[in-house]
């Protein structure tokens, strides 16, 4: 690799950069990179062409599909390659709505879905469909009883994510799937954050449709999967050639398919061990952050959460200023606050779990990955209190709090505590 193509791994001050944003994207695994570059160079044929180069590409594509199907324990013809998680979500939802509209025009989802799901639902609303948005509890869980009550004779699709990308909460997908099966309603789950992180067998979960993405598990960007159970009826999504069993036109991205199969294979080869390792790092952060920073609250379920997800709210400060200062200290993290999402509102997920605006604005997501170590966590636990203190020292709210003009919404020793409602009235 040429020097200028390399991600900066060291800062001007000599500190190593620490990447803590694996829920946003991941660097390609070296073994995935090797098969990807080899395929780009040597496997350029069009799988639809009737000569050697085409046959070689078609065979590699089929092998990739079969490998993924085998690891997910589904049929190869149930795996459809897409351009990523966003397309898979769009296809599942809009394709189901299109194919099932004679049965009804009612869909159910949750308030904490990824925008690929929420905005697909909103597009359908403009087209005359009716959407029920299930609320979640303060840990971010959908209540199965709420789903049962929301299903109507004209309900055509339920879409509930497997695990949330911001707060990490893992939903009771199997239970939700059983309810959908009882009522003979199609069930879609956005499992982008779950693939490779937790064992996952669509057949055991009662799902008909499941979305996955390559770049969240050390594969390339721009490649994803829609699992479609044989017999689940949704409309084709992209008109064009006869690719992907006539369901999605467009010359196949064979090198990325091969690379994605490799990424899934690597993830499945050491999933349990790697999950345990990340859970240990995650729980160190979850347990130790409230000890080194006051007025800190954990967001998301304390244990039923992704192995790599840590999400905290810190009172009296803004998420984006935390990000900027952490960046200067050498960390890549994410926040649930305004400027990062190019909108003024804090994250819809943090509001949905009941955080007041002031608290949601001061949130930080750390999402761990394969390359993170105990040393990274050690350094972060030393730097984070400095960052938070520096920002609080500049915060008029913190000044007011110290002068007893306002009360804290998060208790001094927060942890997984409840947040006092009411706000500062400013
Ligand atoms: C990243 C992500 C997506 C979008 O996937 P892309 O491949 O980036 O389009 C969808 N859903 C969830 C939960 C995600 O984390």
Coordinates of C-alpha atoms and ligand atoms in Angstrom, one line a residue:
X1 CA 0.0 0.0 0.0
X2 CA 1.3 3.5 -0.8
X3 CA 2.1 5.7 2.1
X4 CA -0.5 8.4 1.2
X5 CA -3.3 5.8 1.1
X6 CA -2.8 4.7 4.6
X7 CA -5.1 5.9 7.3
X8 CA -3.3 8.1 9.8
X9 CA -2.4 5.9 12.6
X10 CA -0.3 8.3 14.6
X11 CA -0.9 11.9 15.6
X12 CA 1.5 14.9 15.5
X13 CA 2.0 14.5 19.3
X14 CA 3.2 10.9 18.7
X15 CA 0.0 9.4 20.2
X16 CA -1.4 6.4 18.3
X17 CA -4.9 7.1 16.9
X18 CA -7.5 4.9 18.5
X19 CA -10.5 4.0 16.4
X20 CA -13.6 3.6 18.5
X21 CA -16.3 4.0 15.8
X22 CA -16.8 0.5 14.5
X23 CA -20.6 1.0 14.4
X24 CA -20.1 3.7 11.8
X25 CA -17.7 1.6 9.6
X26 CA -14.7 -0.7 9.9
X27 CA -11.4 -0.9 8.2
X28 CA -11.1 -3.8 5.8
X29 CA -9.6 -6.9 7.3
X30 CA -6.2 -7.6 5.7
X31 CA -7.3 -11.1 4.5
X32 CA -10.4 -9.5 3.0
X33 CA -8.3 -6.9 1.4
X34 CA -6.1 -9.6 -0.2
X35 CA -9.1 -11.5 -1.8
X36 CA -10.6 -8.2 -2.8
X37 CA -7.6 -6.8 -4.6
X38 CA -6.9 -10.2 -6.2
X39 CA -10.5 -10.3 -7.5
X40 CA -10.4 -6.7 -8.8
X41 CA -7.2 -7.6 -10.7
X42 CA -7.9 -11.1 -11.9
X43 CA -11.7 -11.7 -11.8
X44 CA -13.1 -8.9 -13.9
X45 CA -15.4 -11.0 -16.1
X46 CA -19.1 -10.4 -16.3
X47 CA -20.9 -13.4 -14.8
X48 CA -23.5 -13.2 -17.6
X49 CA -20.9 -13.7 -20.3
X50 CA -20.5 -17.0 -22.1
X51 CA -16.8 -17.5 -22.1
X52 CA -14.0 -18.3 -19.7
X53 CA -13.7 -15.0 -17.9
X54 CA -17.5 -14.8 -17.4
X55 CA -17.6 -18.4 -16.2
X56 CA -14.8 -17.8 -13.7
X57 CA -16.7 -14.7 -12.3
X58 CA -20.0 -16.6 -12.1
X59 CA -18.4 -19.5 -10.3
X60 CA -16.7 -17.2 -7.8
X61 CA -20.0 -15.4 -7.2
X62 CA -21.9 -18.6 -6.6
X63 CA -19.2 -19.8 -4.2
X64 CA -19.5 -16.5 -2.3
X65 CA -23.3 -16.8 -2.1
X66 CA -23.0 -20.5 -1.0
X67 CA -20.4 -19.7 1.7
X68 CA -22.6 -17.0 3.2
X69 CA -25.7 -19.2 3.0
X70 CA -23.8 -22.0 4.7
X71 CA -22.7 -19.7 7.6
X72 CA -26.2 -18.3 8.1
X73 CA -27.7 -21.8 7.6
X74 CA -30.0 -20.7 4.8
X75 CA -30.4 -21.6 1.2
X76 CA -28.1 -20.0 -1.4
X77 CA -31.1 -18.8 -3.4
X78 CA -32.3 -16.9 -0.3
X79 CA -29.2 -14.6 -0.4
X80 CA -29.5 -11.5 -2.6
X81 CA -26.6 -9.2 -2.9
X82 CA -27.3 -5.5 -2.7
X83 CA -25.3 -2.2 -2.5
X84 CA -25.5 -2.2 1.3
X85 CA -27.7 -2.1 4.4
X86 CA -29.6 1.0 3.2
X87 CA -30.7 -0.7 0.0
X88 CA -31.6 -3.9 1.7
X89 CA -33.8 -2.0 4.1
X90 CA -35.4 0.0 1.3
X91 CA -36.0 -3.2 -0.8
X92 CA -37.5 -5.2 2.1
X93 CA -39.9 -2.5 3.1
X94 CA -40.9 -0.9 -0.2
X95 CA -40.8 -4.3 -1.9
X96 CA -43.2 -5.8 0.7
X97 CA -45.5 -2.8 0.5
X98 CA -45.6 -3.0 -3.3
X99 CA -46.3 -6.8 -3.4
X100 CA -48.8 -6.9 -0.5
X101 CA -50.8 -3.8 -1.1
X102 CA -53.9 -5.8 -2.0
X103 CA -53.8 -7.4 1.4
X104 CA -53.4 -4.1 3.2
X105 CA -51.5 -0.9 3.6
X106 CA -50.4 -1.0 7.3
X107 CA -46.8 -1.5 8.5
X108 CA -45.3 -1.6 11.9
X109 CA -41.8 -0.6 13.0
X110 CA -40.2 1.0 16.1
X111 CA -39.2 4.5 16.9
X112 CA -35.5 3.6 17.2
X113 CA -34.8 2.1 13.7
X114 CA -32.0 3.3 11.5
X115 CA -33.0 6.1 9.1
X116 CA -32.9 3.6 6.2
X117 CA -35.9 2.0 7.7
X118 CA -37.6 5.1 9.2
X119 CA -37.3 7.2 6.0
X120 CA -38.5 4.2 3.9
X121 CA -41.5 4.1 6.1
X122 CA -42.0 7.9 5.7
X123 CA -41.9 7.5 1.9
X124 CA -44.6 4.9 2.1
X125 CA -46.7 7.2 4.3
X126 CA -46.6 9.8 1.6
X127 CA -47.9 7.0 -0.7
X128 CA -51.0 6.4 1.4
X129 CA -49.7 3.6 3.7
X130 CA -50.2 3.8 7.4
X131 CA -47.3 3.1 9.8
X132 CA -47.4 2.3 13.5
X133 CA -44.2 3.3 15.3
X134 CA -43.8 1.1 18.4
X135 CA -42.3 3.0 21.4
X136 CA -39.5 1.4 23.3
X137 CA -38.8 1.3 27.1
X138 CA -36.0 3.2 28.8
X139 CA -33.4 0.5 27.9
X140 CA -34.5 0.7 24.2
X141 CA -36.5 -2.6 24.1
X142 CA -39.6 -3.1 22.1
X143 CA -42.3 -4.8 24.2
X144 CA -43.6 -7.9 22.4
X145 CA -47.1 -7.2 23.8
X146 CA -47.1 -3.9 22.1
X147 CA -46.5 -5.6 18.8
X148 CA -49.2 -8.1 19.4
X149 CA -51.7 -5.3 20.0
X150 CA -50.6 -3.3 17.0
X151 CA -51.0 -6.1 14.4
X152 CA -54.3 -5.7 12.4
X153 CA -55.9 -7.7 9.6
X154 CA -54.4 -5.2 7.1
X155 CA -50.9 -5.3 8.5
X156 CA -48.4 -6.4 5.8
X157 CA -45.0 -6.0 7.3
X158 CA -43.3 -5.7 10.6
X159 CA -39.7 -4.2 10.6
X160 CA -37.8 -4.3 13.9
X161 CA -34.0 -4.0 14.0
X162 CA -31.9 -6.8 15.6
X163 CA -29.6 -4.5 17.5
X164 CA -29.5 -0.7 17.7
X165 CA -26.6 1.1 16.1
X166 CA -26.5 3.9 18.7
X167 CA -27.3 2.3 22.1
X168 CA -26.5 -1.4 21.2
X169 CA -29.7 -2.8 22.7
X170 CA -30.6 -6.2 21.3
X171 CA -34.3 -6.9 20.6
X172 CA -36.2 -10.1 21.5
X173 CA -36.3 -10.9 17.8
X174 CA -37.3 -14.5 18.2
X175 CA -40.3 -13.6 20.3
X176 CA -41.3 -10.8 17.9
X177 CA -40.8 -13.2 15.0
X178 CA -43.1 -15.8 16.6
X179 CA -45.8 -13.2 17.0
X180 CA -45.5 -12.3 13.3
X181 CA -45.7 -16.0 12.3
X182 CA -48.8 -16.4 14.4
X183 CA -50.5 -13.6 12.6
X184 CA -49.0 -14.5 9.2
X185 CA -47.4 -11.1 8.8
X186 CA -44.0 -10.7 7.0
X187 CA -41.2 -9.9 9.4
X188 CA -38.1 -7.9 8.4
X189 CA -35.1 -7.2 10.7
X190 CA -32.3 -4.9 10.1
X191 CA -29.4 -7.0 11.4
X192 CA -26.6 -4.8 10.0
X193 CA -25.0 -4.3 13.5
X194 CA -25.5 -8.0 14.5
X195 CA -23.9 -9.9 11.7
X196 CA -20.6 -11.2 12.8
X197 CA -21.1 -9.9 16.4
X198 CA -23.7 -12.4 17.6
X199 CA -24.6 -15.9 16.4
X200 CA -27.5 -15.4 14.1
X201 CA -29.7 -18.0 12.2
X202 CA -32.6 -16.4 10.3
X203 CA -34.5 -19.7 10.3
X204 CA -34.5 -19.9 14.1
X205 CA -35.8 -16.3 14.5
X206 CA -39.0 -16.4 12.4
X207 CA -37.7 -13.7 10.1
X208 CA -38.7 -13.5 6.4
X209 CA -36.3 -10.7 5.5
X210 CA -33.0 -9.6 7.0
X211 CA -30.6 -6.8 6.0
X212 CA -26.8 -7.0 6.3
X213 CA -23.9 -4.7 5.2
X214 CA -20.3 -5.5 4.3
X215 CA -18.5 -2.5 5.8
X216 CA -19.8 -3.0 9.3
X217 CA -17.8 -6.3 9.6
X218 CA -14.5 -5.5 8.1
X219 CA -15.7 -5.9 4.5
X220 CA -15.9 -3.4 1.7
X221 CA -18.4 -0.5 1.5
X222 CA -21.1 -0.6 -1.1
X223 CA -22.0 -4.3 -0.7
X224 CA -24.7 -5.8 1.4
X225 CA -27.2 -8.7 1.6
X226 CA -30.9 -9.1 1.7
X227 CA -31.9 -12.5 3.1
X228 CA -35.3 -13.3 1.6
X229 CA -36.9 -16.5 2.9
X230 CA -38.0 -18.7 0.0
X231 CA -41.7 -18.0 -0.4
X232 CA -41.7 -14.5 1.1
X233 CA -43.3 -12.3 -1.5
X234 CA -41.8 -8.9 -2.1
X235 CA -41.5 -7.0 -5.4
X236 CA -38.2 -6.8 -7.3
X237 CA -36.4 -3.6 -6.5
X238 CA -34.1 -2.5 -9.3
X239 CA -35.3 -2.9 -12.9
X240 CA -32.7 -4.0 -15.4
X241 CA -31.1 -7.3 -16.4
X242 CA -31.8 -10.7 -15.0
X243 CA -29.2 -10.6 -12.3
X244 CA -29.9 -11.9 -8.8
X245 CA -32.7 -14.2 -9.9
X246 CA -34.3 -11.3 -11.9
X247 CA -34.9 -9.4 -8.6
X248 CA -32.1 -6.9 -8.8
X249 CA -30.7 -5.7 -12.1
X250 CA -27.2 -4.5 -12.6
X251 CA -23.8 -6.2 -13.3
X252 CA -22.8 -8.0 -10.2
X253 CA -20.1 -6.5 -8.0
X254 CA -18.2 -9.8 -7.9
X255 CA -15.0 -8.7 -6.2
X256 CA -17.0 -7.2 -3.3
X257 CA -19.2 -10.3 -3.1
X258 CA -16.1 -12.5 -2.8
X259 CA -14.7 -10.1 -0.2
X260 CA -17.9 -10.0 1.8
X261 CA -18.0 -13.8 1.9
X262 CA -14.5 -13.7 3.3
X263 CA -15.4 -11.1 5.9
X264 CA -18.4 -13.2 7.1
X265 CA -16.2 -16.3 7.1
X266 CA -13.6 -14.6 9.3
X267 CA -16.2 -13.2 11.7
X268 CA -17.7 -16.6 12.1
X269 CA -14.4 -18.3 12.6
X270 CA -13.8 -16.7 16.0
X271 CA -17.1 -15.0 16.8
X272 CA -17.5 -16.4 20.4
X273 CA -13.9 -15.6 21.4
X274 CA -13.9 -12.1 19.9
X275 CA -17.3 -11.3 21.3
X276 CA -16.1 -12.3 24.8
X277 CA -13.0 -10.2 24.4
X278 CA -15.0 -7.2 23.3
X279 CA -17.6 -7.7 26.1
X280 CA -14.8 -7.6 28.6
X281 CA -13.4 -4.3 27.2
X282 CA -17.0 -2.9 26.9
X283 CA -17.8 -3.8 30.5
X284 CA -14.6 -2.2 31.7
X285 CA -15.7 1.1 30.0
X286 CA -19.3 0.7 31.3
X287 CA -18.2 0.1 34.9
X288 CA -15.3 2.5 35.0
X289 CA -16.5 5.6 33.2
X290 CA -19.0 6.5 35.9
X291 CA -16.2 6.2 38.4
X292 CA -13.9 8.7 36.6
X293 CA -16.6 11.1 35.3
X294 CA -19.5 12.4 37.5
X295 CA -23.0 12.9 36.2
X296 CA -22.5 10.1 33.6
X297 CA -25.4 7.9 32.5
X298 CA -25.2 4.7 30.5
X299 CA -27.6 4.5 27.6
X300 CA -29.1 1.2 26.3
X301 CA -29.7 -2.1 28.1
X302 CA -26.9 -2.8 30.7
X303 CA -26.3 -6.4 29.4
X304 CA -28.6 -7.2 26.5
X305 CA -26.5 -5.1 24.2
X306 CA -23.9 -5.5 21.4
X307 CA -20.5 -6.8 22.6
X308 CA -18.9 -3.6 21.2
X309 CA -21.3 -0.9 22.2
X310 CA -20.8 1.7 24.9
X311 CA -23.1 4.8 25.0
X312 CA -22.9 7.5 27.7
X313 CA -24.6 10.8 28.3
X314 CA -22.5 13.4 30.2
X315 CA -24.4 16.3 31.7
X316 CA -23.7 20.0 31.1
X317 CA -21.8 19.6 27.8
X318 CA -22.4 19.0 24.1
X319 CA -21.6 15.8 22.3
X320 CA -19.9 17.4 19.4
X321 CA -17.5 19.3 21.5
X322 CA -16.6 16.0 23.3
X323 CA -16.0 14.5 19.8
X324 CA -13.8 17.4 18.7
X325 CA -11.6 17.3 21.8
X326 CA -11.4 13.5 21.9
X327 CA -10.3 13.7 18.2
X328 CA -7.5 16.1 19.3
X329 CA -6.5 13.5 21.9
X330 CA -6.4 10.8 19.2
X331 CA -9.8 9.1 19.4
X332 CA -12.5 8.6 16.7
X333 CA -15.9 8.3 18.4
X334 CA -19.4 9.3 17.6
X335 CA -22.1 11.3 19.4
X336 CA -25.9 11.3 19.3
X337 CA -26.0 15.1 19.1
X338 CA -26.8 17.8 16.6
X339 CA -24.0 18.7 14.3
X340 CA -22.8 15.2 13.5
X341 CA -26.1 14.3 11.9
X342 CA -26.5 17.7 10.1
X343 CA -29.7 18.4 12.0
X344 CA -30.5 20.4 15.0
X345 CA -32.3 17.7 17.0
X346 CA -30.5 15.2 19.1
X347 CA -30.6 11.5 18.1
X348 CA -34.2 10.2 17.7
X349 CA -33.0 7.0 19.5
X350 CA -31.8 8.9 22.6
X351 CA -35.1 10.9 22.7
X352 CA -37.1 7.6 22.2
X353 CA -35.5 6.1 25.4
X354 CA -36.8 9.1 27.3
X355 CA -33.7 11.3 27.6
X356 CA -34.4 15.0 28.0
X357 CA -32.9 17.1 25.1
X358 CA -30.2 18.6 27.4
X359 CA -29.0 15.1 28.3
X360 CA -29.3 13.6 24.8
X361 CA -27.1 16.4 23.5
X362 CA -24.2 15.4 25.7
X363 CA -23.9 11.9 24.5
X364 CA -21.0 9.8 23.3
X365 CA -20.9 6.4 21.5
X366 CA -17.8 4.3 21.7
X367 CA -18.0 1.2 19.4
X368 CA -15.2 -1.2 19.9
X369 CA -13.6 -3.5 17.3
X370 CA -11.1 -6.3 16.6
X371 CA -8.0 -4.0 16.8
X372 CA -8.9 -2.4 20.2
X373 CA -7.1 -3.6 23.3
X374 CA -7.0 -3.1 27.1
X375 CA -4.2 -0.5 26.5
X376 CA -6.7 1.5 24.4
X377 CA -9.3 1.4 27.2
X378 CA -6.6 2.3 29.8
X379 CA -5.6 5.4 27.9
X380 CA -9.2 6.4 27.2
X381 CA -10.1 6.1 30.9
X382 CA -7.2 8.5 31.6
X383 CA -8.1 11.0 28.8
X384 CA -11.9 11.1 29.0
X385 CA -12.1 12.8 32.5
X386 CA -9.6 15.5 31.3
X387 CA -11.8 16.1 28.2
X388 CA -15.0 16.2 30.1
X389 CA -13.6 18.5 32.8
X390 CA -12.1 20.9 30.3
X391 CA -15.5 21.2 28.6
X392 CA -17.4 21.5 31.9
X393 CA -15.0 24.3 33.0
X394 CA -16.2 26.2 30.0
X395 CA -19.9 25.4 30.4
X396 CA -22.3 28.0 31.8
X397 CA -24.7 25.2 32.8
X398 CA -22.0 23.6 35.0
X399 CA -21.3 26.9 36.5
X400 CA -25.0 27.3 37.4
X401 CA -25.0 23.8 38.8
X402 CA -21.9 24.5 41.0
X403 CA -23.6 27.7 42.3
X404 CA -26.8 25.7 43.1
X405 CA -28.8 27.6 40.5
X406 CA -29.9 24.4 38.8
X407 CA -30.2 20.8 39.8
X408 CA -28.5 17.9 38.0
X409 CA -30.6 15.7 35.8
X410 CA -28.2 12.8 36.0
X411 CA -27.1 12.0 39.6
X412 CA -23.5 12.6 40.6
X413 CA -22.8 8.9 40.4
X414 CA -24.9 8.1 37.4
X415 CA -24.2 4.7 36.0
X416 CA -27.4 3.1 34.6
X417 CA -29.5 5.5 36.6
X418 CA -32.8 7.1 35.7
X419 CA -32.6 10.7 34.6
X420 CA -34.6 13.3 36.4
X421 CA -37.2 14.8 34.0
X422 CA -37.9 18.5 33.8
X423 CA -34.9 20.2 32.2
X424 CA -33.4 23.5 33.1
X425 CA -36.1 25.6 31.5
X426 CA -33.7 27.6 29.5
Ligands
LIG1 C1 -24.8 1.2 8.9 C2 -26.2 0.8 9.1 C3 -27.1 0.7 8.0 C4 -26.7 1.2 6.6 O1 -25.9 0.3 6.0 P1 -25.0 0.9 4.7 O2 -24.3 -0.4 4.2 O3 -24.1 1.9 5.2 O4 -26.0 1.4 3.7 C5 -28.4 0.3 8.2 N1 -28.8 -0.1 9.4 C6 -28.0 -0.1 10.5 C7 -28.5 -0.6 11.8 C8 -26.7 0.3 10.3 O5 -25.9 0.4 11.4

